[in-house]
Amino acid sequence: HTIRTDDFIISPGITAGTRVVRGETPVAIEGGRAVTSPVRGRVFLPNMQKQKRPGDDGFFIVRRVGEGWLGLSARLRRQEWLHRMLTHLPGVYPCADGTLCVDADIAAVLKRELLHLLGYRLLRYDRRDAGHGPARVLRGLRAFAAAFFRGPIRDPDRDDPRFWIVRRHRLDR
């Protein structure tokens, strides 16, 4: 949670490791209103500093990741052919500095979880939501078709808001 106002306070009884339930547990108070957790998990690094500034991190919520997912991610990240193939997909464009510009409509469907599974970290993204179920699939197909018929974009502008910017993070080496 990013702090928005100067009067941000962690709720009494909330410490690092406190279990929270999505939308139920008041983690902090900001602007006179309770701030609840957007997901189920544990509070991590609650901001207990006396001076709080807008833009600072208020708290994080962490969840356990299964060993199976970690193993799959490690294997996928080592597959160089997969990373080369990714840059040839419609809507994914390599930038000169080694980052990838991903069409925001396609990235919203892929979600950050898939990009993280492949070892990419988001450098710039927006909060767009592609929806759930059939609506998400339909939006993804539409975005994929638009990128396919548009064709490749040579040297995309990193400042273009149409793109999420991702960089491969090499933890396995």
XYZ file of C-alpha atoms in Angstrom:
173
model
C 0.000 0.000 0.000
C 1.391 3.379 -0.993
C 0.878 6.170 1.538
C -1.356 8.915 0.121
C -1.671 11.363 3.034
C 0.441 12.552 5.979
C -1.920 11.074 8.579
C -1.168 7.400 7.801
C -1.014 5.206 10.951
C -0.619 1.433 11.247
C -3.580 0.032 13.193
C -2.989 -1.022 16.807
C -2.026 -4.669 17.077
C -0.651 -4.898 13.541
C 2.995 -5.948 13.441
C 5.208 -7.720 10.938
C 3.824 -11.211 10.413
C 0.222 -10.442 11.430
C -2.239 -12.543 9.415
C -4.764 -10.481 7.474
C -7.911 -11.349 5.539
C -8.791 -9.619 2.290
C -11.103 -6.670 2.875
C -11.687 -7.510 6.550
C -8.580 -6.782 8.608
C -7.905 -3.049 9.102
C -4.148 -2.788 8.582
C -3.876 1.000 8.786
C -5.848 4.205 9.156
C -5.410 6.898 6.546
C -7.450 10.035 6.100
C -9.714 8.883 8.937
C -10.653 5.688 7.049
C -9.581 2.101 7.619
C -7.226 0.617 5.030
C -7.852 -3.101 4.597
C -5.685 -5.666 2.885
C -6.348 -6.259 -0.819
C -5.322 -9.929 -0.422
C -5.074 -12.632 2.232
C -1.585 -13.017 3.673
C 0.776 -11.625 6.287
C 1.817 -8.035 6.904
C 5.406 -7.383 5.891
C 7.407 -4.223 6.646
C 4.672 -2.062 8.165
C 5.765 1.578 8.140
C 6.168 2.494 11.807
C 8.212 5.653 11.232
C 7.065 8.810 12.988
C 7.265 10.910 9.823
C 5.293 9.433 6.944
C 5.405 10.967 3.502
C 2.959 10.495 0.639
C 4.506 8.100 -1.849
C 6.310 6.002 0.791
C 5.423 2.341 1.309
C 2.855 1.895 4.074
C 2.972 -1.906 4.244
C 3.289 -5.005 2.103
C 1.253 -8.209 2.171
C 3.153 -11.417 1.467
C 1.942 -14.915 0.718
C 3.655 -18.280 0.656
C 4.758 -19.551 -2.754
C 4.789 -23.310 -3.186
C 8.032 -25.123 -3.984
C 6.465 -26.546 -7.138
C 5.895 -23.057 -8.563
C 9.414 -22.000 -7.612
C 10.900 -25.071 -9.323
C 8.810 -24.534 -12.468
C 9.819 -20.888 -12.576
C 13.516 -21.764 -12.226
C 13.278 -24.257 -15.104
C 11.385 -21.836 -17.373
C 13.778 -18.957 -16.681
C 16.730 -21.080 -17.842
C 15.133 -21.822 -21.241
C 16.812 -19.306 -23.553
C 14.629 -20.376 -26.488
C 11.555 -19.324 -24.522
C 12.911 -15.813 -23.961
C 13.882 -15.476 -27.644
C 10.420 -16.679 -28.673
C 8.749 -14.186 -26.331
C 10.237 -11.259 -28.272
C 8.608 -12.538 -31.485
C 5.075 -12.599 -30.105
C 2.694 -9.899 -31.335
C 2.612 -7.032 -28.866
C 6.047 -7.775 -27.338
C 8.885 -5.591 -28.612
C 12.564 -5.591 -27.598
C 14.001 -2.200 -26.638
C 17.579 -1.120 -27.242
C 18.435 -1.213 -23.511
C 17.524 -4.898 -23.104
C 14.057 -4.327 -21.690
C 10.830 -5.419 -23.333
C 7.932 -3.160 -24.224
C 4.748 -5.216 -23.831
C 1.467 -3.917 -25.213
C -0.459 -2.910 -22.076
C -3.671 -4.626 -23.218
C -1.824 -7.919 -23.718
C 0.183 -7.503 -20.510
C -3.021 -6.935 -18.543
C -4.243 -10.333 -19.776
C -0.895 -12.071 -19.131
C -0.886 -10.509 -15.672
C 2.224 -9.899 -13.703
C 2.138 -13.467 -12.325
C 2.987 -14.987 -15.718
C 5.661 -12.398 -16.406
C 7.158 -13.072 -12.950
C 6.994 -16.835 -13.533
C 9.174 -16.314 -16.611
C 11.632 -14.196 -14.620
C 10.588 -10.690 -15.704
C 10.121 -7.785 -13.347
C 7.833 -4.867 -14.071
C 9.614 -1.541 -14.366
C 6.564 0.429 -15.481
C 2.959 -0.667 -15.644
C -0.526 0.646 -15.126
C -3.349 -0.690 -13.006
C -5.528 -1.835 -15.887
C -7.522 -4.964 -15.262
C -8.445 -7.325 -18.088
C -11.310 -8.824 -16.099
C -11.916 -12.484 -15.326
C -13.018 -15.604 -17.173
C -14.454 -15.221 -20.691
C -14.154 -11.412 -20.656
C -10.423 -11.684 -19.971
C -9.952 -14.230 -22.778
C -11.930 -12.049 -25.209
C -9.929 -8.913 -24.339
C -6.699 -10.865 -24.736
C -7.702 -12.211 -28.154
C -8.701 -8.725 -29.288
C -5.404 -7.219 -28.123
C -3.403 -10.075 -29.674
C -5.212 -9.676 -33.034
C -4.693 -5.899 -33.014
C -0.953 -6.346 -32.337
C -0.705 -9.077 -34.991
C -2.309 -6.975 -37.728
C -0.445 -3.829 -36.687
C 2.836 -5.660 -37.216
C 6.129 -5.207 -35.375
C 7.097 -1.827 -33.964
C 10.789 -1.116 -34.511
C 12.508 0.741 -31.672
C 9.415 1.377 -29.539
C 9.422 4.489 -27.388
C 9.799 3.474 -23.731
C 7.858 6.574 -22.688
C 4.819 5.505 -24.717
C 2.020 4.759 -22.188
C 0.719 1.949 -24.442
C 3.500 -0.285 -23.115
C 4.407 -1.998 -19.879
C 8.182 -2.079 -19.506
C 9.648 -5.363 -18.216
C 13.219 -6.540 -17.691
C 14.480 -10.061 -17.292
C 15.789 -10.596 -13.787
C 18.475 -13.254 -13.660
C 18.342 -14.913 -10.253
C 19.528 -18.305 -11.465
C 23.052 -17.326 -12.442
